[in-house]
PDB file of C-alpha atoms in Angstrom:
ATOM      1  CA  UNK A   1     199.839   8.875-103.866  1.00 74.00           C
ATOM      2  CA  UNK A   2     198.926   5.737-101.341  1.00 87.00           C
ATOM      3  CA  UNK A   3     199.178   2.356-103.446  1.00 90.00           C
ATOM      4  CA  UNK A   4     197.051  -0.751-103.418  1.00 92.00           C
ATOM      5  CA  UNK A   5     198.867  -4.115-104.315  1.00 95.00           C
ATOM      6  CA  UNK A   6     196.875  -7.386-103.735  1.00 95.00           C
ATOM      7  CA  UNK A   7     199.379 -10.755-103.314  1.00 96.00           C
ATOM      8  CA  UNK A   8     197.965 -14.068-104.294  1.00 95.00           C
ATOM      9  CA  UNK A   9     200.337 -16.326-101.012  1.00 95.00           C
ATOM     10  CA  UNK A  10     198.955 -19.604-101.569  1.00 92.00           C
ATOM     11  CA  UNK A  11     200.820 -21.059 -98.582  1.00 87.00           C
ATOM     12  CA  UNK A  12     199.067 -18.699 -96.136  1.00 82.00           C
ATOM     13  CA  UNK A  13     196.559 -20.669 -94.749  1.00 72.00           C
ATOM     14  CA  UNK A  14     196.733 -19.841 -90.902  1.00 61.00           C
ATOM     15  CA  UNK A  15     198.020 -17.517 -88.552  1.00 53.00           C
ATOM     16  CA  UNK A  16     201.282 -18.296 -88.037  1.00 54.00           C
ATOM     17  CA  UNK A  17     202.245 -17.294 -91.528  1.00 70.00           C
ATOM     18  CA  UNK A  18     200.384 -14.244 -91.272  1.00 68.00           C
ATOM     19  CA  UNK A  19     202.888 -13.358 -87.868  1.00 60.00           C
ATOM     20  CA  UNK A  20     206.004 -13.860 -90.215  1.00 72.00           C
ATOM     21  CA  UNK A  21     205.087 -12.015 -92.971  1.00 83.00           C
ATOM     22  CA  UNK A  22     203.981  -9.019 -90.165  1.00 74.00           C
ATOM     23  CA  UNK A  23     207.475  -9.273 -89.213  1.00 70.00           C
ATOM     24  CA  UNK A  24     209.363 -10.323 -92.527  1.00 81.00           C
ATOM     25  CA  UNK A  25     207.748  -6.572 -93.854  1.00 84.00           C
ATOM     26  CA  UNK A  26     207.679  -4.888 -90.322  1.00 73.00           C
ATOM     27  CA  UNK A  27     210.955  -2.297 -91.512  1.00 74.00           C
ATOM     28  CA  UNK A  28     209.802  -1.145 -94.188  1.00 84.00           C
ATOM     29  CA  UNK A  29     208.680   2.333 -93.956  1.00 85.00           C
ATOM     30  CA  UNK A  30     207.081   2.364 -97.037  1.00 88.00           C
ATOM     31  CA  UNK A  31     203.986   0.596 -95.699  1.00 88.00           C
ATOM     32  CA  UNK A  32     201.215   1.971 -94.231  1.00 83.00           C
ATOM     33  CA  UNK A  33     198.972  -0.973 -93.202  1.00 81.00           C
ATOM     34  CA  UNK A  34     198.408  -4.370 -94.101  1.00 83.00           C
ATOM     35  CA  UNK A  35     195.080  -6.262 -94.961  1.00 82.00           C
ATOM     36  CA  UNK A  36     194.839 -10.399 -94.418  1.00 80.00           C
ATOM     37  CA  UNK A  37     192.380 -12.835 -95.812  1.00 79.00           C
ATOM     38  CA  UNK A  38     193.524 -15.970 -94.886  1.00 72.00           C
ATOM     39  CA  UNK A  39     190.773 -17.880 -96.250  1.00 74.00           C
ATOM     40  CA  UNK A  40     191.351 -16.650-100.114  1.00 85.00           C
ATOM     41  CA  UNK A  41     194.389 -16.698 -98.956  1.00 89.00           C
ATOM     42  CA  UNK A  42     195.510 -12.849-100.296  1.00 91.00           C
ATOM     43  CA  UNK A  43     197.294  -9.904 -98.842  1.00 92.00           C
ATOM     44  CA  UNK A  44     196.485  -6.311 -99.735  1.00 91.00           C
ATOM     45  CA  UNK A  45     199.558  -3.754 -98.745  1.00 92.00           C
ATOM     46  CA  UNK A  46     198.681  -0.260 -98.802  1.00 90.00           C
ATOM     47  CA  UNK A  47     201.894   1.458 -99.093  1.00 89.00           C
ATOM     48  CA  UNK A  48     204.331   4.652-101.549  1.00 88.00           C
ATOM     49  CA  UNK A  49     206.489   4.319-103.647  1.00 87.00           C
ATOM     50  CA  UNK A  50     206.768   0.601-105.301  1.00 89.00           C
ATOM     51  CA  UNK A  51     205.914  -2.751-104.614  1.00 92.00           C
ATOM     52  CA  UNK A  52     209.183  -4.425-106.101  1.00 93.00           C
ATOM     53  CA  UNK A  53     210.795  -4.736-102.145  1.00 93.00           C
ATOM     54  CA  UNK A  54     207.238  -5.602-100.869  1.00 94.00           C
ATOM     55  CA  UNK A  55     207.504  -8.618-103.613  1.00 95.00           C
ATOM     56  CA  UNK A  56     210.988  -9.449-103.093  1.00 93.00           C
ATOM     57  CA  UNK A  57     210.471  -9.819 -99.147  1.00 91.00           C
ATOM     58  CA  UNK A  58     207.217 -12.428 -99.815  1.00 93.00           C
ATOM     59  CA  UNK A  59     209.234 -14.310-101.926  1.00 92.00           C
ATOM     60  CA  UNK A  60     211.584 -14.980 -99.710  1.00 89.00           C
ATOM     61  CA  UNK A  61     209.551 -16.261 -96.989  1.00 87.00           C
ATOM     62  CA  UNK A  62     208.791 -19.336-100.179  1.00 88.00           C
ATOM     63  CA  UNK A  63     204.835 -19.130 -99.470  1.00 90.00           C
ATOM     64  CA  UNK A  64     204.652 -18.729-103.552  1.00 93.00           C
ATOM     65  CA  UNK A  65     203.806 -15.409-103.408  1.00 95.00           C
ATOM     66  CA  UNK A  66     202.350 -13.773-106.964  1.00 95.00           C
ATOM     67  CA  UNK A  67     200.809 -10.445-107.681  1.00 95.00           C
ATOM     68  CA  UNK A  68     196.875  -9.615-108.339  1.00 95.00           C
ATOM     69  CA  UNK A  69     197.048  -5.949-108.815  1.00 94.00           C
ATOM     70  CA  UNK A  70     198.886  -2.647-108.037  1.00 92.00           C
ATOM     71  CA  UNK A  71     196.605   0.752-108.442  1.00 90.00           C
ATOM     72  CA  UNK A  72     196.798   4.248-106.960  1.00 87.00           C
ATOM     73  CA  UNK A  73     194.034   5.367-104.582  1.00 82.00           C
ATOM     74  CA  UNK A  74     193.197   8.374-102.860  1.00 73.00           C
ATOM     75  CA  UNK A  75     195.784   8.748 -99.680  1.00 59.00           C
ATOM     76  CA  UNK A  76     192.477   9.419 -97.286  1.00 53.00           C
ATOM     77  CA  UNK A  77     190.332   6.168 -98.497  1.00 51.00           C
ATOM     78  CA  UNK A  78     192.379   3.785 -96.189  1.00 50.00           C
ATOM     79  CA  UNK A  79     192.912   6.046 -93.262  1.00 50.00           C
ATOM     80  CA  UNK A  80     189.413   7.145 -93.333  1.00 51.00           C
ATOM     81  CA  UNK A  81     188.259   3.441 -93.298  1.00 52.00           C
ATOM     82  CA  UNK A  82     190.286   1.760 -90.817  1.00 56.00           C
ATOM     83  CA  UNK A  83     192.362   4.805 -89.051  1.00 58.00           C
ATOM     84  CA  UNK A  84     189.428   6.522 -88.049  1.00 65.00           C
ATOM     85  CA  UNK A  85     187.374   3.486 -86.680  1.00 67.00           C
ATOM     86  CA  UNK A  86     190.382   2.984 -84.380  1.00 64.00           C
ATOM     87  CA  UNK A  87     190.805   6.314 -83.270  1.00 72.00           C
ATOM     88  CA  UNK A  88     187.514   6.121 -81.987  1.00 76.00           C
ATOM     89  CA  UNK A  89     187.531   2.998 -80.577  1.00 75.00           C
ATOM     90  CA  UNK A  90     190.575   4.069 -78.726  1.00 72.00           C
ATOM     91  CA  UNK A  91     189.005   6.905 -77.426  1.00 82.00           C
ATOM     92  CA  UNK A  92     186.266   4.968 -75.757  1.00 82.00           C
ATOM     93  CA  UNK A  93     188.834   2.718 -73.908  1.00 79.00           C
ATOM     94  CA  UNK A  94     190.753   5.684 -73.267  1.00 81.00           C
ATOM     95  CA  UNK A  95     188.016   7.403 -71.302  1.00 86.00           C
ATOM     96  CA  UNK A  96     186.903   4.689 -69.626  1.00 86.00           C
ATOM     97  CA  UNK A  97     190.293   3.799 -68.412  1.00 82.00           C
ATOM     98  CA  UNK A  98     191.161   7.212 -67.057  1.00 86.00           C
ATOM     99  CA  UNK A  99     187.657   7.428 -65.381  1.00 91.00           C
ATOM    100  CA  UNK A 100     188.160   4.184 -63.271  1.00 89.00           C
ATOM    101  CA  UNK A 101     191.768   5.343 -62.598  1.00 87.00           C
ATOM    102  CA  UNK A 102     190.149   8.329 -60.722  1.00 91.00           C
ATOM    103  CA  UNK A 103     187.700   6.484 -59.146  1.00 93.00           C
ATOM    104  CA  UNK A 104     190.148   3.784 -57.857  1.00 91.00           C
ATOM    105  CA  UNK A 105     192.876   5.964 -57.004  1.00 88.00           C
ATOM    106  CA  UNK A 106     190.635   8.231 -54.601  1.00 92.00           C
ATOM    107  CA  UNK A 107     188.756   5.644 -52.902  1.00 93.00           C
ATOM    108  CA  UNK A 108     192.420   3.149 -52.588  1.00 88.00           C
ATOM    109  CA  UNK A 109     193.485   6.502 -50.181  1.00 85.00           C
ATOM    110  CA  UNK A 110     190.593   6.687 -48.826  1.00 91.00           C
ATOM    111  CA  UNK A 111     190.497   2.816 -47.976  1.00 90.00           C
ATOM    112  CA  UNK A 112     194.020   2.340 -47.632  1.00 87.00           C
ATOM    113  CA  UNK A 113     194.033  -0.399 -50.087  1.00 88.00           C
ATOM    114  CA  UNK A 114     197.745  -1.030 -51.711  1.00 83.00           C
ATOM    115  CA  UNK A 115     195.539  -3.299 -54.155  1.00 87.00           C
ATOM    116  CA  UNK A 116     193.180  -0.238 -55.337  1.00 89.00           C
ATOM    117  CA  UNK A 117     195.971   2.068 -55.378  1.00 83.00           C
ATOM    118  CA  UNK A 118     198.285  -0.155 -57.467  1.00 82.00           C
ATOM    119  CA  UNK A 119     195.344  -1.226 -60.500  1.00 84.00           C
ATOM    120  CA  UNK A 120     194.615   2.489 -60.311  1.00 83.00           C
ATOM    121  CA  UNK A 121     198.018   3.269 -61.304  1.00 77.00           C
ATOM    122  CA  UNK A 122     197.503  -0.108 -63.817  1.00 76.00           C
ATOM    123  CA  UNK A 123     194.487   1.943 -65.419  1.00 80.00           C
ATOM    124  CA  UNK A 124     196.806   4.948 -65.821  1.00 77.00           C
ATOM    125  CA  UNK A 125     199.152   3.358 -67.441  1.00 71.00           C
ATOM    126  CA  UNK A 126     196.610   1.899 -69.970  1.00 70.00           C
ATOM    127  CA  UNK A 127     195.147   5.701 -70.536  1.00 73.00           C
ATOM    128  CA  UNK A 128     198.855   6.609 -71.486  1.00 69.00           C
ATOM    129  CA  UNK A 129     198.903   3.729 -73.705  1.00 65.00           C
ATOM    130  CA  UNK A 130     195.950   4.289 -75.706  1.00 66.00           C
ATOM    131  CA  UNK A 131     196.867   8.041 -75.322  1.00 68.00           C
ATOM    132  CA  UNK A 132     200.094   7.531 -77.256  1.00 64.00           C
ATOM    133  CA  UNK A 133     197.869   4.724 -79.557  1.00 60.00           C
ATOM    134  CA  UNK A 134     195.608   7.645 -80.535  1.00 65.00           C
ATOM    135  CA  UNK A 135     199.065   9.219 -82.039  1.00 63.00           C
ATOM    136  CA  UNK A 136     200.132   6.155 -83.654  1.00 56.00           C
ATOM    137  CA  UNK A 137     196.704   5.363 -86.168  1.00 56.00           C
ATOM    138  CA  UNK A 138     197.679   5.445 -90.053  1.00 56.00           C
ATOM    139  CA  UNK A 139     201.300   5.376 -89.097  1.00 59.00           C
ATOM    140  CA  UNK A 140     203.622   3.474 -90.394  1.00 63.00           C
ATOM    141  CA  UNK A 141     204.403  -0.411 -88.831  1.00 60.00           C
ATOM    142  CA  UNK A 142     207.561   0.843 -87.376  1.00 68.00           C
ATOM    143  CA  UNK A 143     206.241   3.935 -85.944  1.00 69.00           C
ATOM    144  CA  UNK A 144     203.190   1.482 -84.676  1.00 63.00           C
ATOM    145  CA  UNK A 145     205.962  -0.658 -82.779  1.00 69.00           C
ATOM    146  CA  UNK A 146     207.804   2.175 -82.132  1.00 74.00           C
ATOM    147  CA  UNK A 147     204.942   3.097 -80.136  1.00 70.00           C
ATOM    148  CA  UNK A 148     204.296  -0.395 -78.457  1.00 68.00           C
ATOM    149  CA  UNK A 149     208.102  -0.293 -77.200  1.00 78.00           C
ATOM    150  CA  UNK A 150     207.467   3.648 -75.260  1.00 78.00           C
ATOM    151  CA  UNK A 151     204.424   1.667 -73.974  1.00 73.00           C
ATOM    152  CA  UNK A 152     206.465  -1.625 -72.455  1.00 77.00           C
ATOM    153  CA  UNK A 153     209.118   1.114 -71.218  1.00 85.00           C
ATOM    154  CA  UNK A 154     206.831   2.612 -69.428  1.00 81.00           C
ATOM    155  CA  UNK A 155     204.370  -0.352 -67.650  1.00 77.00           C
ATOM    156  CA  UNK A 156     208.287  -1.576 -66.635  1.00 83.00           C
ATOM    157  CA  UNK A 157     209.143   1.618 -64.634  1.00 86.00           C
ATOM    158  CA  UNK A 158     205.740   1.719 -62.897  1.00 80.00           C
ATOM    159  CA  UNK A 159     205.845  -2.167 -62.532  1.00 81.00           C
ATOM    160  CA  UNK A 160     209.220  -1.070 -60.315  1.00 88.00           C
ATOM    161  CA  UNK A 161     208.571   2.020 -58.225  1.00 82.00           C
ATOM    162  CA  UNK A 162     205.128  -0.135 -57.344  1.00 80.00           C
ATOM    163  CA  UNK A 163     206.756  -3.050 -56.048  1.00 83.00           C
ATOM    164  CA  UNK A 164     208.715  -0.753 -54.105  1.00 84.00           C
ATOM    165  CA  UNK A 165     206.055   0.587 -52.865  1.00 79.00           C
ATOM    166  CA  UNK A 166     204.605  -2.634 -51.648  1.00 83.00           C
ATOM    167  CA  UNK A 167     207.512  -3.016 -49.559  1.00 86.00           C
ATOM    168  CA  UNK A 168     207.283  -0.058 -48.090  1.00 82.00           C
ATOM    169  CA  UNK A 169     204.081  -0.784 -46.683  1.00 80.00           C
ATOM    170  CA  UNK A 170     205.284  -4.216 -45.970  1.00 82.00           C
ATOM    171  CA  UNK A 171     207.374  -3.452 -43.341  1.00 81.00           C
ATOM    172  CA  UNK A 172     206.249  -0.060 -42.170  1.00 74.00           C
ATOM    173  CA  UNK A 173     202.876   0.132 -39.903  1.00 71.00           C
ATOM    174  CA  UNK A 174     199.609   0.816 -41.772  1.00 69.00           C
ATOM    175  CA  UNK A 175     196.115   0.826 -41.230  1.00 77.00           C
ATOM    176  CA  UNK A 176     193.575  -1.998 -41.858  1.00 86.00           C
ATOM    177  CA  UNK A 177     192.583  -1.640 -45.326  1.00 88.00           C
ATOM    178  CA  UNK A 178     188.532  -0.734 -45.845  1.00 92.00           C
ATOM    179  CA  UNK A 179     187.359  -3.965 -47.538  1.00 91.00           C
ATOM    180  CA  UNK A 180     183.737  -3.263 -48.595  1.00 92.00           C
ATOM    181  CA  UNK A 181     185.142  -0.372 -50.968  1.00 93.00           C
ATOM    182  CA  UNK A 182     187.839  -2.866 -51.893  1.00 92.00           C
ATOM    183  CA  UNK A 183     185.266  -4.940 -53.398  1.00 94.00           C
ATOM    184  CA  UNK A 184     182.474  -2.425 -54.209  1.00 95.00           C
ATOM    185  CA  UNK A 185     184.790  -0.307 -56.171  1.00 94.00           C
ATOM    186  CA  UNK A 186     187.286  -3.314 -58.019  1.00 92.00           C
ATOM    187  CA  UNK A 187     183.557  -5.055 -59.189  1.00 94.00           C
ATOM    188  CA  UNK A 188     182.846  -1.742 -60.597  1.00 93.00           C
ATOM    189  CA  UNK A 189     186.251  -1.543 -62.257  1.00 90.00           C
ATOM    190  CA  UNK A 190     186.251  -5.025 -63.572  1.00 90.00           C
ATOM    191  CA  UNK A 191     182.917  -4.338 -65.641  1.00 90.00           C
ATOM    192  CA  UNK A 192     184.850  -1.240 -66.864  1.00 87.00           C
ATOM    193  CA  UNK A 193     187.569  -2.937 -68.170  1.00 81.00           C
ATOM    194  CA  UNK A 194     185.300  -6.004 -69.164  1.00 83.00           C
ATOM    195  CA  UNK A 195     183.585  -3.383 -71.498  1.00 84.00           C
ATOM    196  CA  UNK A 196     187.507  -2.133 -72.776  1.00 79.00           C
ATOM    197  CA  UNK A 197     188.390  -5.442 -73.581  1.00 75.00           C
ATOM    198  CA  UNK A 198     185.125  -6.559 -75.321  1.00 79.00           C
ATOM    199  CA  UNK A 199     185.211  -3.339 -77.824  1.00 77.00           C
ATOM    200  CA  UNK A 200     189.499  -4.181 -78.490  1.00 69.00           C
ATOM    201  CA  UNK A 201     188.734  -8.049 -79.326  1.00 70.00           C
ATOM    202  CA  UNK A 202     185.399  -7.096 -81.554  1.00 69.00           C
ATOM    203  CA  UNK A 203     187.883  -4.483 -83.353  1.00 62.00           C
ATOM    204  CA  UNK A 204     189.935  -8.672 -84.234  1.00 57.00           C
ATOM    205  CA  UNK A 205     192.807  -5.603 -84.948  1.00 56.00           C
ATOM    206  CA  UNK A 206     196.534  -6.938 -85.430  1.00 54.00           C
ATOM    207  CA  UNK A 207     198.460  -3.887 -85.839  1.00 54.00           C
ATOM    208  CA  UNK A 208     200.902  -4.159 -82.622  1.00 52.00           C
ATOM    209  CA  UNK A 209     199.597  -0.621 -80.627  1.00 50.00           C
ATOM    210  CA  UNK A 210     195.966  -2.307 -80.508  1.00 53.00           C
ATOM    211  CA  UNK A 211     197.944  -5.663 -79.537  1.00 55.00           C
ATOM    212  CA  UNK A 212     198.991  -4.209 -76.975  1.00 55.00           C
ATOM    213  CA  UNK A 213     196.182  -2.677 -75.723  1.00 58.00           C
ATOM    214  CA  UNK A 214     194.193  -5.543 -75.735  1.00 61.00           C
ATOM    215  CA  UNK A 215     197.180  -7.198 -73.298  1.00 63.00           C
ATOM    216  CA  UNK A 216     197.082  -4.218 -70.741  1.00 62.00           C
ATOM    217  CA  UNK A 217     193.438  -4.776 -70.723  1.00 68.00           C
ATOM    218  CA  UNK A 218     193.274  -8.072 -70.155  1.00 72.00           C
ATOM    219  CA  UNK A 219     195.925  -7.616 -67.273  1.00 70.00           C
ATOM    220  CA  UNK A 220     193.623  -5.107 -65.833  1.00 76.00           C
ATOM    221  CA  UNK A 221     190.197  -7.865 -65.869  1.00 82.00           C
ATOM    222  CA  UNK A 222     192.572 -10.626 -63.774  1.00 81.00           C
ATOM    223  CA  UNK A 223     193.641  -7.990 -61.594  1.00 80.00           C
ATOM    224  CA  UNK A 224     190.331  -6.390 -60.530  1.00 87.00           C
ATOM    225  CA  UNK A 225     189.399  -9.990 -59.480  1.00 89.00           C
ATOM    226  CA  UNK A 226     192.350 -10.068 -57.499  1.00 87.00           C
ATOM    227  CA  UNK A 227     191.527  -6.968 -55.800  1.00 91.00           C
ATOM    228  CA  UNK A 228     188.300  -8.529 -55.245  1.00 93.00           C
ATOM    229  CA  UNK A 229     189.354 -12.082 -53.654  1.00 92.00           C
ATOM    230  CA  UNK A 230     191.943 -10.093 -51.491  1.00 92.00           C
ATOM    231  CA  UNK A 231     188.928  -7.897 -49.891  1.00 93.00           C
ATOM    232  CA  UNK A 232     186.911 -10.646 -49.002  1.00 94.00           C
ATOM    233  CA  UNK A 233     190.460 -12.287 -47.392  1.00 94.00           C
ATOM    234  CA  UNK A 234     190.834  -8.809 -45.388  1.00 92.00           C
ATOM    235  CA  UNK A 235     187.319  -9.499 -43.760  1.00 92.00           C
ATOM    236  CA  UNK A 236     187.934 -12.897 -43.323  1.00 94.00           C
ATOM    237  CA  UNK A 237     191.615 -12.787 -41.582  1.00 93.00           C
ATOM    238  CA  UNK A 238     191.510  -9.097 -40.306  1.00 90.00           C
ATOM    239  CA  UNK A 239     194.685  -8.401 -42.096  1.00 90.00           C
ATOM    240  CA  UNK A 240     196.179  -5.892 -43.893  1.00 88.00           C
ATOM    241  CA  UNK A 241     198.303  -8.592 -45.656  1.00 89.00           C
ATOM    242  CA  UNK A 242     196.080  -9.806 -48.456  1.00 91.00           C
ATOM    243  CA  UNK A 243     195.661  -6.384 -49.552  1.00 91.00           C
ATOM    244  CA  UNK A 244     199.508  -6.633 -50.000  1.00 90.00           C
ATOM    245  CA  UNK A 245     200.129  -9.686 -51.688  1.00 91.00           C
ATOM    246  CA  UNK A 246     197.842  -8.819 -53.948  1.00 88.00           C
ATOM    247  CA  UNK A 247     199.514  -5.542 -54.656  1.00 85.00           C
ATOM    248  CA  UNK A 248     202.784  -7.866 -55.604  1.00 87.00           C
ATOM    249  CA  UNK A 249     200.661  -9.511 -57.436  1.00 83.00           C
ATOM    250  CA  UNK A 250     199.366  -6.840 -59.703  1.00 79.00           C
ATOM    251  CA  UNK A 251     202.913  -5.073 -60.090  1.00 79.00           C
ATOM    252  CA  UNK A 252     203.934  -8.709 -61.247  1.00 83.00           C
ATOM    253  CA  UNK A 253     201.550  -8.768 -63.668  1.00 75.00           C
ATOM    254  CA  UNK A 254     202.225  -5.021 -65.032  1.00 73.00           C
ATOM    255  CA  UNK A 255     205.967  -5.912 -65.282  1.00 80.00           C
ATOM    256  CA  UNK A 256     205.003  -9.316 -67.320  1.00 77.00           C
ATOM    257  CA  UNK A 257     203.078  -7.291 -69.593  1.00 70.00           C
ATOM    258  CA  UNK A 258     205.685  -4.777 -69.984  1.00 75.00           C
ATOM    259  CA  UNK A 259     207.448  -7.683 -71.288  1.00 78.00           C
ATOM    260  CA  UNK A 260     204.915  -9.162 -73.836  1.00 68.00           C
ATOM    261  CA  UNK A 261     204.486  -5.538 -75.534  1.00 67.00           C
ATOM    262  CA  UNK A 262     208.455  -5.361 -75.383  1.00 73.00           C
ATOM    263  CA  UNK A 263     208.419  -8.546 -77.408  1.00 68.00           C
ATOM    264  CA  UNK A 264     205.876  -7.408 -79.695  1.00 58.00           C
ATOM    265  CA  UNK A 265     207.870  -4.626 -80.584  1.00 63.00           C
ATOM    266  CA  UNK A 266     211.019  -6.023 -81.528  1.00 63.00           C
TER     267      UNK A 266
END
């Protein structure tokens, strides 16, 4: 049977404390999601078994932490609340993410654009994400970071065998890059992932799977307008080389965000 026990913290009265009570109770398996209102400053824990550990953890953090209430609900009220609005919120971002990774990934070929081809790999990396998201809803917090971690893992590897990749094409001799489908298709892409990260910040989630896809998406919005800006700098300087430094760029940017969901993890 799922538990509902309301805290009264009366020093919780902004963010900050919010983040170290998240991670002063992010262990404990027990818990299956956490509910803040920071301006009646309260904290409902849906969780089994007991609250006594729950307690004893607040009251170290000295943010005079009492209890409201404690009752039994049904196991599916919760989940079907808040699990299910995320699962379909991530499904949303999920297929838009894997439609513009097509889409890019076909036309970078077809332009030769290391910039297309690299935030087309970006956007699959992001459908994996909120793929393995999709399996982490009305889990517990560890399994949720748990999650997050496979997720950094895995934008670090592709951050490396990209910037490889730029390299390769650094030194080796390739064809002019098609800039009008640079641009065409990376505006297209940007309103895509303008619409992803829109739905993830109206969602104002803080579980640390939906943290991270909200960083992965905003990664993807600064890199489409790098894809754009290095199009219009192919045209300009007939040179593949934009089209390259922005590809550093972008792999950059994947491996720095591998790093922030790393981080969030932990």
């Amino acid at each position: 049977m799922l538990q509902k026990t309301t805290f009264k913290i009366s020093k919780m009265d902004c963010p900050s404390e919010e983040q170290m009570i998240r991670m002063k109770l992010a262990d404990l398996i027990t818990i299956n999601s956490l509910d803040f209102d920071i301006s009646n400053r309260q904290l409902t824990v849906f969780h089994t078994d007991g609250y006594d550990q729950i307690f004893q953890r607040l009251d170290e953090l000295k943010f005079d932490t009492s209890l409201i209430n404690s009752i039994s609900i049904n196991s599916n009220e919760k989940i079907n609340n808040t699990a299910e609005s995320e699962k379909k919120l991530l499904w949303q971002v999920l297929g838009i993410n894997f439609f513009f990774f097509g889409l890019e990934f076909a036309m970078g070929f077809l332009a030769n654009s290391m910039g297309l081809v690299a935030d087309s790999l970006d956007m699959l990396a992001d459908s994996i994400v909120y793929g393995l998201a999709l399996f982490a809803v009305g889990g517990t917090l560890v399994f949720k970071k748990n999650i997050a971690k496979v997720a950094g893992y895995f934008q670090g590897i592709l951050a490396i065998f990209g910037f490889v990749e730029v390299i390769r094409r650094f030194v080796g001799i390739e064809e002019m890059p098609v800039f009008h489908i640079m641009i065409s298709i990376s505006i297209l892409a940007l309103f895509g992932n303008g619409l992803c990260l829109y739905l993830l910040q109206k969602s104002k989630s803080k579980e640390a799977h939906m943290q991270a896809s909200m960083i992965f998406t905003s990664n993807d919005v600064i890199v489409n307008l790098g894809v754009i800006v290095a199009g219009v700098l192919v045209y300009l300087t007939n040179s593949k080389y934009p089209d390259l430094f922005v590809g550093i760029i972008v792999f950059f940017m994947v491996g720095r965000g591998a790093l922030k969901i790393l981080n969030l993890s932990k």
